[in-house]
mmCIF file of C-alpha atoms in Angstrom:
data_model
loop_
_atom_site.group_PDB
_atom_site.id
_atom_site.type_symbol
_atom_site.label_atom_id
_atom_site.label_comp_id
_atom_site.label_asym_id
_atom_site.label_seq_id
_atom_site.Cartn_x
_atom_site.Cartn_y
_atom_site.Cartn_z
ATOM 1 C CA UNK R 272 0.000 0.000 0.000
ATOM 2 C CA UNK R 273 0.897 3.671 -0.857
ATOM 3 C CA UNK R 274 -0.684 7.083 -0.229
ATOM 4 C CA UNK R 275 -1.721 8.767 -3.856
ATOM 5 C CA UNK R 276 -2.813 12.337 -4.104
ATOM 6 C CA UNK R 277 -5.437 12.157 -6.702
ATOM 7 C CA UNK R 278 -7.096 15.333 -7.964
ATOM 8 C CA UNK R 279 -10.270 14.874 -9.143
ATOM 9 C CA UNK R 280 -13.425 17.243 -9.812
ATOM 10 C CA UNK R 281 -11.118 19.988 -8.918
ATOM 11 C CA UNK R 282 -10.190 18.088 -5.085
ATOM 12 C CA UNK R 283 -7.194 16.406 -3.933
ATOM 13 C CA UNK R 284 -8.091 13.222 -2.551
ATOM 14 C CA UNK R 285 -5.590 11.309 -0.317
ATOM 15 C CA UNK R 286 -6.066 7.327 -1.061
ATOM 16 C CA UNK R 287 -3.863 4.326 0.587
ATOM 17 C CA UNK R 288 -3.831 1.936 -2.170
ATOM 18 C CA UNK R 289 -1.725 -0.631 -4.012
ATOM 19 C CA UNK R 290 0.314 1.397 -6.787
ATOM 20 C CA UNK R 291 -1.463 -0.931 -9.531
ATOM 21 C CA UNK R 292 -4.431 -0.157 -8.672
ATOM 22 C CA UNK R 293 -6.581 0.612 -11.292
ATOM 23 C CA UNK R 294 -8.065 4.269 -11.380
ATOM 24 C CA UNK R 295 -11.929 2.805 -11.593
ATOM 25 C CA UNK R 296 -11.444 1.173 -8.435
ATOM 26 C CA UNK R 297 -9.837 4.058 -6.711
ATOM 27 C CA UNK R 298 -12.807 6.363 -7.852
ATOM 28 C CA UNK R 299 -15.337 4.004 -6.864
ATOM 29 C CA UNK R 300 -13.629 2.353 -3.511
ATOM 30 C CA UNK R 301 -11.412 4.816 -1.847
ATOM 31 C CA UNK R 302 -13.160 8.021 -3.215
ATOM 32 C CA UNK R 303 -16.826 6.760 -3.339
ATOM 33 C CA UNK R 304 -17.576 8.012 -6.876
ATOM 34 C CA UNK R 305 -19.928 5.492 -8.205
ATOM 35 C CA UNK R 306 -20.867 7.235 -11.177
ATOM 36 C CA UNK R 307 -18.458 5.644 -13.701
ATOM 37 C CA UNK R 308 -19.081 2.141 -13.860
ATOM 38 C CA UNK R 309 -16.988 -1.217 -14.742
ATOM 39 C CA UNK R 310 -17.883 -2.906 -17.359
ATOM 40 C CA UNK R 311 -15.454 -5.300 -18.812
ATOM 41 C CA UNK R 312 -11.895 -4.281 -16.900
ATOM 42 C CA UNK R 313 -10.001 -4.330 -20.097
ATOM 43 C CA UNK R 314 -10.711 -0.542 -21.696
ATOM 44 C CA UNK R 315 -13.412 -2.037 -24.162
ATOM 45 C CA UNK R 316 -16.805 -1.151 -23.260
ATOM 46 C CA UNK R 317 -16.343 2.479 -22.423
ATOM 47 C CA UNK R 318 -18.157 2.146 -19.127
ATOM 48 C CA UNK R 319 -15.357 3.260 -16.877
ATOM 49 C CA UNK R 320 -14.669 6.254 -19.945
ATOM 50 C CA UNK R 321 -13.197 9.410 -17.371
ATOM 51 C CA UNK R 322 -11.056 12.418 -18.681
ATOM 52 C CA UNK R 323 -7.694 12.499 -17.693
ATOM 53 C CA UNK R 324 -6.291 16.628 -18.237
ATOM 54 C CA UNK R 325 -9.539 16.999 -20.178
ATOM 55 C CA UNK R 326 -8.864 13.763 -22.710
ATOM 56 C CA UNK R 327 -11.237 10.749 -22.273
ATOM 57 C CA UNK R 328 -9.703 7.442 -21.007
ATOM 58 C CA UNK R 329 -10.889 4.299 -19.924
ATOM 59 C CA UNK R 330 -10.029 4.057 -16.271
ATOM 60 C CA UNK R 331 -10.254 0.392 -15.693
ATOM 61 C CA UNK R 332 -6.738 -0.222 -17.156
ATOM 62 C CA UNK R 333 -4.868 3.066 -15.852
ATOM 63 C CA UNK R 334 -3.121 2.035 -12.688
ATOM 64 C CA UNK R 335 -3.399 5.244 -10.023
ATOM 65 C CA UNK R 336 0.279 5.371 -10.134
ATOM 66 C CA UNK R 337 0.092 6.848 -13.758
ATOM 67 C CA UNK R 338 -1.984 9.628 -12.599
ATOM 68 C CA UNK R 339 0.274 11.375 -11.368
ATOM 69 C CA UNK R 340 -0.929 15.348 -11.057
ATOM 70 C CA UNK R 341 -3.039 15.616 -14.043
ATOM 71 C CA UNK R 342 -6.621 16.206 -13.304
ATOM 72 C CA UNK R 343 -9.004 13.572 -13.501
ATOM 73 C CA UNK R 344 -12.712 14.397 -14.474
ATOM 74 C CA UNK R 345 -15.728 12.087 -13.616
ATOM 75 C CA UNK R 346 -19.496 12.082 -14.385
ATOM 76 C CA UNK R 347 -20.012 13.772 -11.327
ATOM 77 C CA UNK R 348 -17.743 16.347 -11.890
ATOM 78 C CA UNK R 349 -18.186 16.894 -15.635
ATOM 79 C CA UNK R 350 -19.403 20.709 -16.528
ATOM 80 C CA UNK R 351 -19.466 22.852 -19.094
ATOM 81 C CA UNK R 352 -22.067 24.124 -21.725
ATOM 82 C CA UNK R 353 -21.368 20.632 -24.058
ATOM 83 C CA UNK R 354 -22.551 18.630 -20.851
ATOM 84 C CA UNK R 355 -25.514 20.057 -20.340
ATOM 85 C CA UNK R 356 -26.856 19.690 -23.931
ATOM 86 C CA UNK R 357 -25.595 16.276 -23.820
ATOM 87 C CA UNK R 358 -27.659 15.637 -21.130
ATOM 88 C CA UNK R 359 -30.887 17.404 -22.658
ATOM 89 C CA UNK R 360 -30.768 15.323 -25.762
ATOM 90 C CA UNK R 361 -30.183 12.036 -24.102
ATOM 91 C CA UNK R 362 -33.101 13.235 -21.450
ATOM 92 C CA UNK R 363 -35.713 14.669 -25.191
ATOM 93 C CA UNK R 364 -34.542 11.291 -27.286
ATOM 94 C CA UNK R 365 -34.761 8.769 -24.166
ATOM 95 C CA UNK R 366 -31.214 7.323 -24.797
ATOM 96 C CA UNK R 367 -30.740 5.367 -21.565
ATOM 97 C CA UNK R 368 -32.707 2.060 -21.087
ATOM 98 C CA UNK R 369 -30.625 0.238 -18.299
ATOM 99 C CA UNK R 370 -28.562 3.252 -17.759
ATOM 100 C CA UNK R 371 -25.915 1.236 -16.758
ATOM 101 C CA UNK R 372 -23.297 2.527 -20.059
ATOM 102 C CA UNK R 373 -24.578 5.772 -19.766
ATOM 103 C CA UNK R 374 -21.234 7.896 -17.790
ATOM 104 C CA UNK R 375 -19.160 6.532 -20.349
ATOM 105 C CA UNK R 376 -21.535 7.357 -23.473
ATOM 106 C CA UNK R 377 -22.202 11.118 -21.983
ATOM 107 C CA UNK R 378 -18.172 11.059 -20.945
ATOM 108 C CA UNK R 379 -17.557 10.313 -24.427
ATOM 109 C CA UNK R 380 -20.037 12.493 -26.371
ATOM 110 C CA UNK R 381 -18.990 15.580 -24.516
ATOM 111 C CA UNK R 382 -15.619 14.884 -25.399
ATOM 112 C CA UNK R 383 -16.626 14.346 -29.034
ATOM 113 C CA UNK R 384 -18.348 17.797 -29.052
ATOM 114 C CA UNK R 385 -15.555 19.799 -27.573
ATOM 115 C CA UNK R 386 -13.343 18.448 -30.300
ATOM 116 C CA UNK R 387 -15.719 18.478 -33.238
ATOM 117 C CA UNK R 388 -18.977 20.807 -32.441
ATOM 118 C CA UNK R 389 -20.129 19.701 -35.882
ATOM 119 C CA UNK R 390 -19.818 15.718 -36.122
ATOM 120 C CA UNK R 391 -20.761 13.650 -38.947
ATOM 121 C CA UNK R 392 -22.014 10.439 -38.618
ATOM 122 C CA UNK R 393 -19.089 9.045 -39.091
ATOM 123 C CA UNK R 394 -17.409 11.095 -36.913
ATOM 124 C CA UNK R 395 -19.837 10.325 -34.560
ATOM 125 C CA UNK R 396 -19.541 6.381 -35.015
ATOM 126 C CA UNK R 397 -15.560 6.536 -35.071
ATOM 127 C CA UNK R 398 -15.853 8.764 -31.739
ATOM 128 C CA UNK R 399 -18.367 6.587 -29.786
ATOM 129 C CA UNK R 400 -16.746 3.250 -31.163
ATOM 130 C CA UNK R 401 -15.478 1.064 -28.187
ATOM 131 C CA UNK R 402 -18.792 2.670 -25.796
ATOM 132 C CA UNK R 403 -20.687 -0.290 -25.779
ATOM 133 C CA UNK R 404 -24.655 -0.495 -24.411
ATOM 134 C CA UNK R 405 -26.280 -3.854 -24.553
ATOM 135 C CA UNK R 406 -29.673 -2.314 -25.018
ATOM 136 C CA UNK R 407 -28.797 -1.478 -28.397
ATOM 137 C CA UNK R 408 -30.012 2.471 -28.119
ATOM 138 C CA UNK R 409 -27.097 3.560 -30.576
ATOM 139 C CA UNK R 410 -29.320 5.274 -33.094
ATOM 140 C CA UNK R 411 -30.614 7.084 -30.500
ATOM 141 C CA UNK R 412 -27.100 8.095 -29.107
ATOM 142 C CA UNK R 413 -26.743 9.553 -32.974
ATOM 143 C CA UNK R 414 -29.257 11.520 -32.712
ATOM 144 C CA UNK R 415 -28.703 12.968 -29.285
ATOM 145 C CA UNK R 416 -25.121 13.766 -30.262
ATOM 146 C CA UNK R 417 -26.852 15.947 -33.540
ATOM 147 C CA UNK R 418 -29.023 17.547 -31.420
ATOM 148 C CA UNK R 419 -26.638 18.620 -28.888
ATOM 149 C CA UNK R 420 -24.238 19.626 -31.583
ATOM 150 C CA UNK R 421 -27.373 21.581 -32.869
ATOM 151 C CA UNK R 422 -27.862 23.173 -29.500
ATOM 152 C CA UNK R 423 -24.397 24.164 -29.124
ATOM 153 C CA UNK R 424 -24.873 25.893 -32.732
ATOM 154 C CA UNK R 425 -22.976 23.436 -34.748
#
C-alpha cells in the first residue's frame, strides 16, 4: 500500500492503495464516486470512460500510479455548456434504457463535441466506437449527439 494524491473534480483526494491499482477502483472504492461504472476491466466497453487533463480514457486499465498530477474528471464532476446539452438530448430522445453505459456514453459524447462541435455520422460512429450499451439504443445516441451539436450551434 501507498498514499496517492489524486485530484479529481477539482479536489485532492488522499487514497492508501496498491500502486497498480486501477483508477476505476480508486474512484469508486477509496473516493466513493460510483458514477463511472466497470464494465469489462479491459478498456473495451467504455463504461469506466473518465477524462484524464480533459482527454477521455478508460479508467479500468490506468493504474493510479500513472496519474500522477493531471486532473481527472468524472461524471459527477463533468461541466461545461457541451454537458448540459448532452444531457438534454439524451433526457428529449430517451437514450438510456438500463442506464448502466450511460457515464461513459455522456463522458464520451462531450468529449466528441468539444473536439468536433459539428460531427458527422461518421465522426460520430468513429468517436463513440469502443462505448458499448447492450440495449442497443445507438441510433438514439446519434441523434442525441446531432441535437446537442445543434444546440451548441454546430
Amino acid at each position: 500500500m501507498a498514499k496517492f494524491d489524486v485530484n479529481v473534480n477539482g479536489r485532492v483526494q488522499s487514497v492508501d492503495v496498491d500502486s497498480d491499482t486501477p483508477l476505476l477502483w480508486v474512484l469508486r472504492d477509496a473516493i466513493g464516486l460510483t458514477g463511472t461504472k466497470f464494465g469489462c476491466g479491459i478498456a473495451q466497453c467504455g463504461a469506466c470512460t473518465v477524462f484524464l487533463d480533459g482527454r477521455p480514457l478508460r479508467s479500468c486499465s490506468l493504474p493510479v500510479s500513472s496519474v500522477g498530477t493531471a486532473q481527472v474528471t468524472t461524471i459527477e464532476g463533468i461541466a461545461g455548456r457541451e454537458v448540459d446539452a448532452v444531457r438534454r438530448a439524451w433526457a428529449t430522445r430517451d437514450v438510456p434504457q438500463c442506464g448502466y453505459c450511460q457515464s461513459g456514453q455522456v463522458m464520451s459524447a462531450v468529449a466528441l463535441l468539444r473536439q468536433n462541435p459539428k460531427p458527422s455520422d461518421r465522426d460520430i460512429d468513429l468517436s463513440m466506437n469502443g462505448n458499448i450499451c447492450r440495449c442497443a439504443t445507438y441510433v438514439r445516441i446519434r441523434a442525441a449527439i446531432k441535437d446537442s451539436a445543434t444546440t451548441l450551434g454546430g
